[in-house]
Short mmCIF file of C-alpha atoms in Angstrom, two decimals:
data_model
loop_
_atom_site.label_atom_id
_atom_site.label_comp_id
_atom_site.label_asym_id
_atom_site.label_seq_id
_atom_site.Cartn_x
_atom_site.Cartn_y
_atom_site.Cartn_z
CA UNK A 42 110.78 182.84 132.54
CA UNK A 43 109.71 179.28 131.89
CA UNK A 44 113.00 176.89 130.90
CA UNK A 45 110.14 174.24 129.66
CA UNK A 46 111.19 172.64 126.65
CA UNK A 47 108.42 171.94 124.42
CA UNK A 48 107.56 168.19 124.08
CA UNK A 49 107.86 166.45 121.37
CA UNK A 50 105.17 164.74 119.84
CA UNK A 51 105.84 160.78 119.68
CA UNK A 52 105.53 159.45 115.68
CA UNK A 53 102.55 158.10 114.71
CA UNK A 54 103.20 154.06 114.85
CA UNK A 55 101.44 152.50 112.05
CA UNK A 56 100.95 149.10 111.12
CA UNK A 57 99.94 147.80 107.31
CA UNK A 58 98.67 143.90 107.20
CA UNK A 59 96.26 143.77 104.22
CA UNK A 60 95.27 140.77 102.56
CA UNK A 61 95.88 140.21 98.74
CA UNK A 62 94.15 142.69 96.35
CA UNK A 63 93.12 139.21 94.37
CA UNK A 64 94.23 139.25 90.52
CA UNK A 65 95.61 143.13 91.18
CA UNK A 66 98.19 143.21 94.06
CA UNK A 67 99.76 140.60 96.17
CA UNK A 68 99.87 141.01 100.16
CA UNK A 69 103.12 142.27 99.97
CA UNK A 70 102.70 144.53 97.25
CA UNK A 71 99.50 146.41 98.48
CA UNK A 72 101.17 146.53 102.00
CA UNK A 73 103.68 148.38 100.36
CA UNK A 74 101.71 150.73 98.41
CA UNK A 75 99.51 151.26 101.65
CA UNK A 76 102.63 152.57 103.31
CA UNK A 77 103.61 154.74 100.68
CA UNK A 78 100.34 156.26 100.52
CA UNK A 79 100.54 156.56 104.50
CA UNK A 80 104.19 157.83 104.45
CA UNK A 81 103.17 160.83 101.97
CA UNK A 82 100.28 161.89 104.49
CA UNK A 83 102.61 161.86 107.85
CA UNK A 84 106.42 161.23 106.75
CA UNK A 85 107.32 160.98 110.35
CA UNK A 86 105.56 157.66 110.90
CA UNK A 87 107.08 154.51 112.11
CA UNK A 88 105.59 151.67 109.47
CA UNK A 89 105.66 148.13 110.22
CA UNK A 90 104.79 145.81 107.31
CA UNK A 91 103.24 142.76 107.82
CA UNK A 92 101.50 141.26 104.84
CA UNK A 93 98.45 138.76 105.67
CA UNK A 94 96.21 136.06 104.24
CA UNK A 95 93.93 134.14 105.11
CA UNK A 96 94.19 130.52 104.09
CA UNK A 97 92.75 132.20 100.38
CA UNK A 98 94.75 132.65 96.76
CA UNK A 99 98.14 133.89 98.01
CA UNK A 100 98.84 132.65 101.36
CA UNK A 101 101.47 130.23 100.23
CA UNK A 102 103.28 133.38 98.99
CA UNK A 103 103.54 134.89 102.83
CA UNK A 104 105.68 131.90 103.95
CA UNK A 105 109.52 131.31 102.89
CA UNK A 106 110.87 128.86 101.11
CA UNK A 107 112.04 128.28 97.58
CA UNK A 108 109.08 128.74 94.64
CA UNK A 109 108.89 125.00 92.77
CA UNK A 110 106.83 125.42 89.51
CA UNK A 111 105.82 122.56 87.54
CA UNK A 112 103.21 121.19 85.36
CA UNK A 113 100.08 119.78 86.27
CA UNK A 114 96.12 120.11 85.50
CA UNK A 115 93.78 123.07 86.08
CA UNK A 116 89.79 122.16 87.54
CA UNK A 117 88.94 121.26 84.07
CA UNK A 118 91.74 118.84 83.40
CA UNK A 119 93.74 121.05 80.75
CA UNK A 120 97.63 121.29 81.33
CA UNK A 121 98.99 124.59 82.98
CA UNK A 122 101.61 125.73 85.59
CA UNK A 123 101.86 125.40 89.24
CA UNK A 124 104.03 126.98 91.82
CA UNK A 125 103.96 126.22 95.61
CA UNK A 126 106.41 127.27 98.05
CA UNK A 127 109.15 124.67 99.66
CA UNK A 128 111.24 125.18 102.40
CA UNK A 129 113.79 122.69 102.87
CA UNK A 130 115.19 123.27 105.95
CA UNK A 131 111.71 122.96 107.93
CA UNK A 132 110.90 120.16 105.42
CA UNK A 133 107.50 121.76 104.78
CA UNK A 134 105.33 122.42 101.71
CA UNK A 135 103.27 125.35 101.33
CA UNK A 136 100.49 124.86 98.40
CA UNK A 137 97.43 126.56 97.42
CA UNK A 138 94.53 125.07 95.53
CA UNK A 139 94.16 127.96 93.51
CA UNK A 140 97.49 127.45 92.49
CA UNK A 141 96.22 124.51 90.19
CA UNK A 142 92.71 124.15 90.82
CA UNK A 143 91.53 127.93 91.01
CA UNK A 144 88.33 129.48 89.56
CA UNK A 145 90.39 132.03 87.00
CA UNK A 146 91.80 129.16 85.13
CA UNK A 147 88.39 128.04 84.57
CA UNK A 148 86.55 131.21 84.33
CA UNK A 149 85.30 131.31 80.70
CA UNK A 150 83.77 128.12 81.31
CA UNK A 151 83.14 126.87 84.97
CA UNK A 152 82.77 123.22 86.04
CA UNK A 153 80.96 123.16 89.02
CA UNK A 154 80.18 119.68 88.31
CA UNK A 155 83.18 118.04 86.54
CA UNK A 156 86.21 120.15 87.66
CA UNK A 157 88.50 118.23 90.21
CA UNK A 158 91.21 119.25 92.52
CA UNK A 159 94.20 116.51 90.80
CA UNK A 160 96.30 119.07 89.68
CA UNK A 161 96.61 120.24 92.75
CA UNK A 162 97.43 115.97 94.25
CA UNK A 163 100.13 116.44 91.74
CA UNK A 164 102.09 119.36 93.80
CA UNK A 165 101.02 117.41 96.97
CA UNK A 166 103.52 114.09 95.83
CA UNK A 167 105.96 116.54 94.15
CA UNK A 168 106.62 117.95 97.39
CA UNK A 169 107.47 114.90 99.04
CA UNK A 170 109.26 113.73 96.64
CA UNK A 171 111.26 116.74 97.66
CA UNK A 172 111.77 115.55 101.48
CA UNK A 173 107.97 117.55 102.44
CA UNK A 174 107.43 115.64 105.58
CA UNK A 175 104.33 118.09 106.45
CA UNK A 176 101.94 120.38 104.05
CA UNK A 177 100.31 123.28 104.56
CA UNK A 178 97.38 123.29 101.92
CA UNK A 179 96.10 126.73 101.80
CA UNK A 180 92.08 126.14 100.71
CA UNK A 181 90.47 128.98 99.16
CA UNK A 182 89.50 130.11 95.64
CA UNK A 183 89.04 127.24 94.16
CA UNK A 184 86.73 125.99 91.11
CA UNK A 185 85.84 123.01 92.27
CA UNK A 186 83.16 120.80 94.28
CA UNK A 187 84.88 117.34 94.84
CA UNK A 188 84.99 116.83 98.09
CA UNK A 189 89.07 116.10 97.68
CA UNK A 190 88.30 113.08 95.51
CA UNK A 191 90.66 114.68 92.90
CA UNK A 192 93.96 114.55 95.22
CA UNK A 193 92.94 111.69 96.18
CA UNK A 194 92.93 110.30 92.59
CA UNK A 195 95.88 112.04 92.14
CA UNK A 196 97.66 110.37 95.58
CA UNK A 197 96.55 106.91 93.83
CA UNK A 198 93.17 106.28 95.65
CA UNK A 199 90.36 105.42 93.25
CA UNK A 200 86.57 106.21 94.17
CA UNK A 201 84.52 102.95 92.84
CA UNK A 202 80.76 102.94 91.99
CA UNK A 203 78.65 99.34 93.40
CA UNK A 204 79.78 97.71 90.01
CA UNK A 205 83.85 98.32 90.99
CA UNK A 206 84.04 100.89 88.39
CA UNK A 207 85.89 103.94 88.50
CA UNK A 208 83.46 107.70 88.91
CA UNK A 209 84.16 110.05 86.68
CA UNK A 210 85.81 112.99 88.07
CA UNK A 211 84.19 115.39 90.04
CA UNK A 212 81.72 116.03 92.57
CA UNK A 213 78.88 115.60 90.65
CA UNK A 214 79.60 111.57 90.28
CA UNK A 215 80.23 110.88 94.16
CA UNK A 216 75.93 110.89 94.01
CA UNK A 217 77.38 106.87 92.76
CA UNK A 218 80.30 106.80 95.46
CA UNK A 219 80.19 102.87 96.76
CA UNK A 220 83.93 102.97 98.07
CA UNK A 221 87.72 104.09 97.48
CA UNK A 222 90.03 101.58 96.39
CA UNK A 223 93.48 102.43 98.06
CA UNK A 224 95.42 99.49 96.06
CA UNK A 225 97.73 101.49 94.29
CA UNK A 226 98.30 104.01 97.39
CA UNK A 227 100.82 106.39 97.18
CA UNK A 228 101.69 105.69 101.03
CA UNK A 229 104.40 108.16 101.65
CA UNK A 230 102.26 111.20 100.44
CA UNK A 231 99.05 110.19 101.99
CA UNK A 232 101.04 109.95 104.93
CA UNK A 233 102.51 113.50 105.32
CA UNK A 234 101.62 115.74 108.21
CA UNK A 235 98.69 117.98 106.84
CA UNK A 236 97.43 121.24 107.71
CA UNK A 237 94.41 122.63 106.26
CA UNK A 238 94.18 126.60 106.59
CA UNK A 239 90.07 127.75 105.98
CA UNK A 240 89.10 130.88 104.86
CA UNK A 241 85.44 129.79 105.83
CA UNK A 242 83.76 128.10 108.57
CA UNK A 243 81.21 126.28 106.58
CA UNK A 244 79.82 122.60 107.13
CA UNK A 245 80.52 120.26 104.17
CA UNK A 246 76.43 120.03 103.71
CA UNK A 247 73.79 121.50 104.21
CA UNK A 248 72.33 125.35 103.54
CA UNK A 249 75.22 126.70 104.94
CA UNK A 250 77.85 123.90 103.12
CA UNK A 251 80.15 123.96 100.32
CA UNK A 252 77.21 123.12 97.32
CA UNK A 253 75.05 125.35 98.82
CA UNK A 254 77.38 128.88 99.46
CA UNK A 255 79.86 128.58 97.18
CA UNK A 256 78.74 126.61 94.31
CA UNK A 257 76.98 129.63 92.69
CA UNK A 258 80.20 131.50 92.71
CA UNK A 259 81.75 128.28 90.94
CA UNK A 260 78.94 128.15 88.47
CA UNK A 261 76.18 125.87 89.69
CA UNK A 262 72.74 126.63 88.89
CA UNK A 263 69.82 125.61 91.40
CA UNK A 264 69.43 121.94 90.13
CA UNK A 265 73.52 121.10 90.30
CA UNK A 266 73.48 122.97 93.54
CA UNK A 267 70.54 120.22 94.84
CA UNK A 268 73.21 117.46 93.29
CA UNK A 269 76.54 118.20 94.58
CA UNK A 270 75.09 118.70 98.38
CA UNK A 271 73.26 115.10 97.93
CA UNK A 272 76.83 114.23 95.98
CA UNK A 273 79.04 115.51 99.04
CA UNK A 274 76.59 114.22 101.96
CA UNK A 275 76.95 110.57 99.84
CA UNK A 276 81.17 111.45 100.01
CA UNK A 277 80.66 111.86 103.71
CA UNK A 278 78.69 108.65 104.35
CA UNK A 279 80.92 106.55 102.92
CA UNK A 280 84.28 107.90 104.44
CA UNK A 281 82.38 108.39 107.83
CA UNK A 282 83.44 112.17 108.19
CA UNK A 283 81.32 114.38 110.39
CA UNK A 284 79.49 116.98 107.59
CA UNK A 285 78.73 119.28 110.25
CA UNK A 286 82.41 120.22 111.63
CA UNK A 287 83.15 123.76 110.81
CA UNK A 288 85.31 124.45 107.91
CA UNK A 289 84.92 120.94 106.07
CA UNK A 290 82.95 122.84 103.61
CA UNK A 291 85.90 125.21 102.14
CA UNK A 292 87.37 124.64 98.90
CA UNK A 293 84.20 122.87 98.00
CA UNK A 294 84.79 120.61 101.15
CA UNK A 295 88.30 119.62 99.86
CA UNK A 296 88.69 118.31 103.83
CA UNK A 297 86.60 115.80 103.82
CA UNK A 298 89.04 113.00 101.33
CA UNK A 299 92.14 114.18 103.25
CA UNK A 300 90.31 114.01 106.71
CA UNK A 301 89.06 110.12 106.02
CA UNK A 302 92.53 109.30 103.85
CA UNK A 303 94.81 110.56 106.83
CA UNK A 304 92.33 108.57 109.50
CA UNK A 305 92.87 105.70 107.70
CA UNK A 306 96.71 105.58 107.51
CA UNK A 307 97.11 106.33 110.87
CA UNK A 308 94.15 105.17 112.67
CA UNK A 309 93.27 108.64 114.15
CA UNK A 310 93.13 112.43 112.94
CA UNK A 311 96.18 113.23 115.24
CA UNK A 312 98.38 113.56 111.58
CA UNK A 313 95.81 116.25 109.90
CA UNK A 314 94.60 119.11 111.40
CA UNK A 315 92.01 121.79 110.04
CA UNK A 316 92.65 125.36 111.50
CA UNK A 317 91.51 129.36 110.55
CA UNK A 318 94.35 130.75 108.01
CA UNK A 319 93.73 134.04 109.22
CA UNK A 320 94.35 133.68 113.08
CA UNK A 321 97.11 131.14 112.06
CA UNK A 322 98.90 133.43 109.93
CA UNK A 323 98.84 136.44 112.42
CA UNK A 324 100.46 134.45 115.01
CA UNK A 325 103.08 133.75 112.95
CA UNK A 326 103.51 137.42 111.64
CA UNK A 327 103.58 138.72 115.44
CA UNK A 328 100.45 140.61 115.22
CA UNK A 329 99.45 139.74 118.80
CA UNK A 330 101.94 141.31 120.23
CA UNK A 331 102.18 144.36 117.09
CA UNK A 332 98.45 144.85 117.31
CA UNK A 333 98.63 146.48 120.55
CA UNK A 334 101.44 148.52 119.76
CA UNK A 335 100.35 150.07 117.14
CA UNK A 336 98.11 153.55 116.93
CA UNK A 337 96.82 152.95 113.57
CA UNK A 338 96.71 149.22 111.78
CA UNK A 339 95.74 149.57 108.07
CA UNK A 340 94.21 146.01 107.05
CA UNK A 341 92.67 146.10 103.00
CA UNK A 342 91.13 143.36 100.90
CA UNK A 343 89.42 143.32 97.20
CA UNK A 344 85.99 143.69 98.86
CA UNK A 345 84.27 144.09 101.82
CA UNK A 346 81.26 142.44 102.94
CA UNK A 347 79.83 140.75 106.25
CA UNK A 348 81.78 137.37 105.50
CA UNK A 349 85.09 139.67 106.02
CA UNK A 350 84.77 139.63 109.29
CA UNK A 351 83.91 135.51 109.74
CA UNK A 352 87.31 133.90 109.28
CA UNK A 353 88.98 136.71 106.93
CA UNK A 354 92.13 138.77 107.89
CA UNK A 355 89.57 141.77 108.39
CA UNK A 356 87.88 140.01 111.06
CA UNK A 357 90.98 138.47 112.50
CA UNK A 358 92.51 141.77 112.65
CA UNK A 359 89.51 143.67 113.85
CA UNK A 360 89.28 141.06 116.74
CA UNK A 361 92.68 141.27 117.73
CA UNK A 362 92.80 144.79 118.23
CA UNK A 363 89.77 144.95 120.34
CA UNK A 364 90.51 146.62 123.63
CA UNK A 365 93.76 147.82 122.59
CA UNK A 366 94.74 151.50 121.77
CA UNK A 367 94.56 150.65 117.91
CA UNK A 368 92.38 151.84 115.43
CA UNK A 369 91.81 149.94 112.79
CA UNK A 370 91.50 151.47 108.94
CA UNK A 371 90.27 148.91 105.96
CA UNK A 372 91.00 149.88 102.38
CA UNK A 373 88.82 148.01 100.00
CA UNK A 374 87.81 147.85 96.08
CA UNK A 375 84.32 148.17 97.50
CA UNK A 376 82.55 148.16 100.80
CA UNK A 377 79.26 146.48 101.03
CA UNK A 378 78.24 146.25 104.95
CA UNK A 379 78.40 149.03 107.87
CA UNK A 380 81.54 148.86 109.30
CA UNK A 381 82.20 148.06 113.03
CA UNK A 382 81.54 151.32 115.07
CA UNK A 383 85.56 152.96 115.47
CA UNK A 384 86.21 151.43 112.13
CA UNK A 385 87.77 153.31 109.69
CA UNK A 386 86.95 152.52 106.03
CA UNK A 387 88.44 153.78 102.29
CA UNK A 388 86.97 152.59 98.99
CA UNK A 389 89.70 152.36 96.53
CA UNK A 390 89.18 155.60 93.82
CA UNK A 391 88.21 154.88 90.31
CA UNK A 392 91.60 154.22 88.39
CA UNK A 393 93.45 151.38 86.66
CA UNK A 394 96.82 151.65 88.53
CA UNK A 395 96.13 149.55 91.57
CA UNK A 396 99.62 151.26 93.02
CA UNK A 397 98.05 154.79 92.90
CA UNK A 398 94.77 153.11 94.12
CA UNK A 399 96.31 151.80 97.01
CA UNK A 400 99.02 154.79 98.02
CA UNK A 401 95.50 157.26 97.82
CA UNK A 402 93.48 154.92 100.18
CA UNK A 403 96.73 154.84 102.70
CA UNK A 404 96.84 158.40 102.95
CA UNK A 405 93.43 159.28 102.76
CA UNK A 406 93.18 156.77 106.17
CA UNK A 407 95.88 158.36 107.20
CA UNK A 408 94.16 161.41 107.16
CA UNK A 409 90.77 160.37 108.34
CA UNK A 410 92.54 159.12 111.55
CA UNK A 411 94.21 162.43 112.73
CA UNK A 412 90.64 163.76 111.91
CA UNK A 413 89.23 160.95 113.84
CA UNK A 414 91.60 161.24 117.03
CA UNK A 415 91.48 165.01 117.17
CA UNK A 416 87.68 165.38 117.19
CA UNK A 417 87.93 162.17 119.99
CA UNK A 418 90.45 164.50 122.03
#
């Protein structure tokens, strides 16, 4: 008679980083409902949440701090609220543009052309007004093609046509750009430590550049496209920043003023530094060391597309759990490219509670893993 006790089969370790569900569910809130939906399929698994972003619309929210709101301008120059994230002890701001100078604001009438990123210069010298001593500007969704000459305006830097006249705001008018008048300098804010997170890897110019990729999404037609690339490549001549260095171009090359207005404070580029949110963020979250870990890791993001794996927590993610025992499992609102072979992928079902949308997609992967695993042996 055989005194064998049956083993015991280890829990199925499970690990739920999606990015934010934009305009329906924050990172931490889909993360949650993903593990809900995950729990119900297997109640024995071990969940570790770990809510991403990317350096989009809600990756200020994934750092702590305390939440400053305040007033300030949208793209178009109307008043609204602002909140960015402050954290005193480490003396470091956390902003995104899309907190102030996002395309929703704006989207019943888009100014591809006009719109300017000053509201958010405005939560740039609040924050070190505060005792910010570095900022973390988080550059995606925004409305706006300036370059950065708007938080520049904002910092006290005014971009002058040949005649010593002051441009009207927005990209559009740097096609005039002679020079920037840094006479009324706000010195102490132009002077913080920045860091720029990218949710893209585009040039400032070019086919592949901010006019050229993203101003369609922020409502330029053919002809303004044509301007703001000559407008930006005219920004870049005069401030003497490379157009071609990867990620320049996000946030409608936003990079390019801070990259030439740092430079010139400190005579270098040593106090600004341009990095991949998505990589950046992981790092931070552990995922390195969680990744591998982990059987299952259950990423998500509004849609899916081939861009989601060039810079975006999808790609990230996918990357980092190459040649580890992790699977990886996307839930998306919709899927529009072939996923990655061993790629597991849920569309979100047809339903306006995001929260049932979400806990169905996190079982259903659930699911199509132990389907997955026991047809692989």
């Amino acid at each position: 008679m055989s005194t064998d006790t049956p083993s015991i089969p280890e829990p199925l370790r499970i690990l739920v980083a999606p990015d934010s569900f934009k305009g329906t569910a924050t990172a931490t809130q889909a993360a949650e409902y993903l593990a809900e939906g995950a729990l119900s399929e297997d109640p024995g698994a071990e969940i570790t949440l770990a809510p991403m972003a990317d350096g989009g619309e809600g990756t200020a929210d994934t750092f702590p701090g305390q939440r400053i709101t305040l007033p300030t301008t949208d793209a178009a120059g109307r008043l609204t609220e602002a909140t960015y994230v402050f954290d005193r002890e480490a003396k470091t701001a956390y902003i995104d543009v899309a907190a102030a100078s996002g395309l929703p604001a704006v989207a019943d009438k888009p100014v591809p052309l006009t719109g300017d990123t000053y509201g958010t210069g405005v939560l740039i010298a609040d924050a070190e007004t505060r005792g910010a001593k570095r900022l973390v500007l988080c550059l995606g969704g925004s409305a706006t093609v300036d370059g950065g000459t708007g938080i520049l305006v904002a910092l006290g830097a005014e971009p002058l046509n040949a005649a010593g006249f002051s441009l009207p705001k927005g990209g559009a008018a740097l096609i005039d750009l002679d020079n920037i008048d840094t006479a009324q300098l706000n010195i102490r804010a132009a002077a913080l430590e920045y860091i720029l997170l990218t949710d893209v890897i585009s040039p400032a110019t070019g086919e592949l550049g901010a006019a050229w990729v993203y101003g369609p999404q922020k409502g330029a037609n053919p002809e303004e496209v044509k301007l703001l690339d000559a407008a930006l490549t005219r920004l870049c001549e005069v401030t003497g920043v490379n157009p071609e260095t990867p990620g320049t171009g996000a946030a409608g090359a936003l990079p390019v003023g801070l990259l030439w207005l740092s430079t010139l404070l400190h005579g270098s580029s040593e106090h600004i530094h341009l990095l991949p949110g998505a990589p950046l963020i992981a790092r931070i979250r552990g995922l390195e060391e969680l990744i591998p870990a982990s059987d299952l890791v259950i990423t998500g993001e509004g849609a899916l597309d081939e861009q989601s794996f060039q810079g975006k927590v999808v790609g990230t993610l996918a990357k980092l759990a190459e040649n580890t025992p992790a699977t990886l499992a996307v839930a998306a609102g919709k899927i529009n490219t072939e996923l990655p072979r061993g790629i597991i992928g849920a569309e979100l079902i047809e339903t306006q509670d995001v929260a049932e949308q979400l806990r169905e997609a996190g079982a259903r992967l659930v699911r199509d893993y132990r389907r997955m695993s026991t047809v692989q042996g």
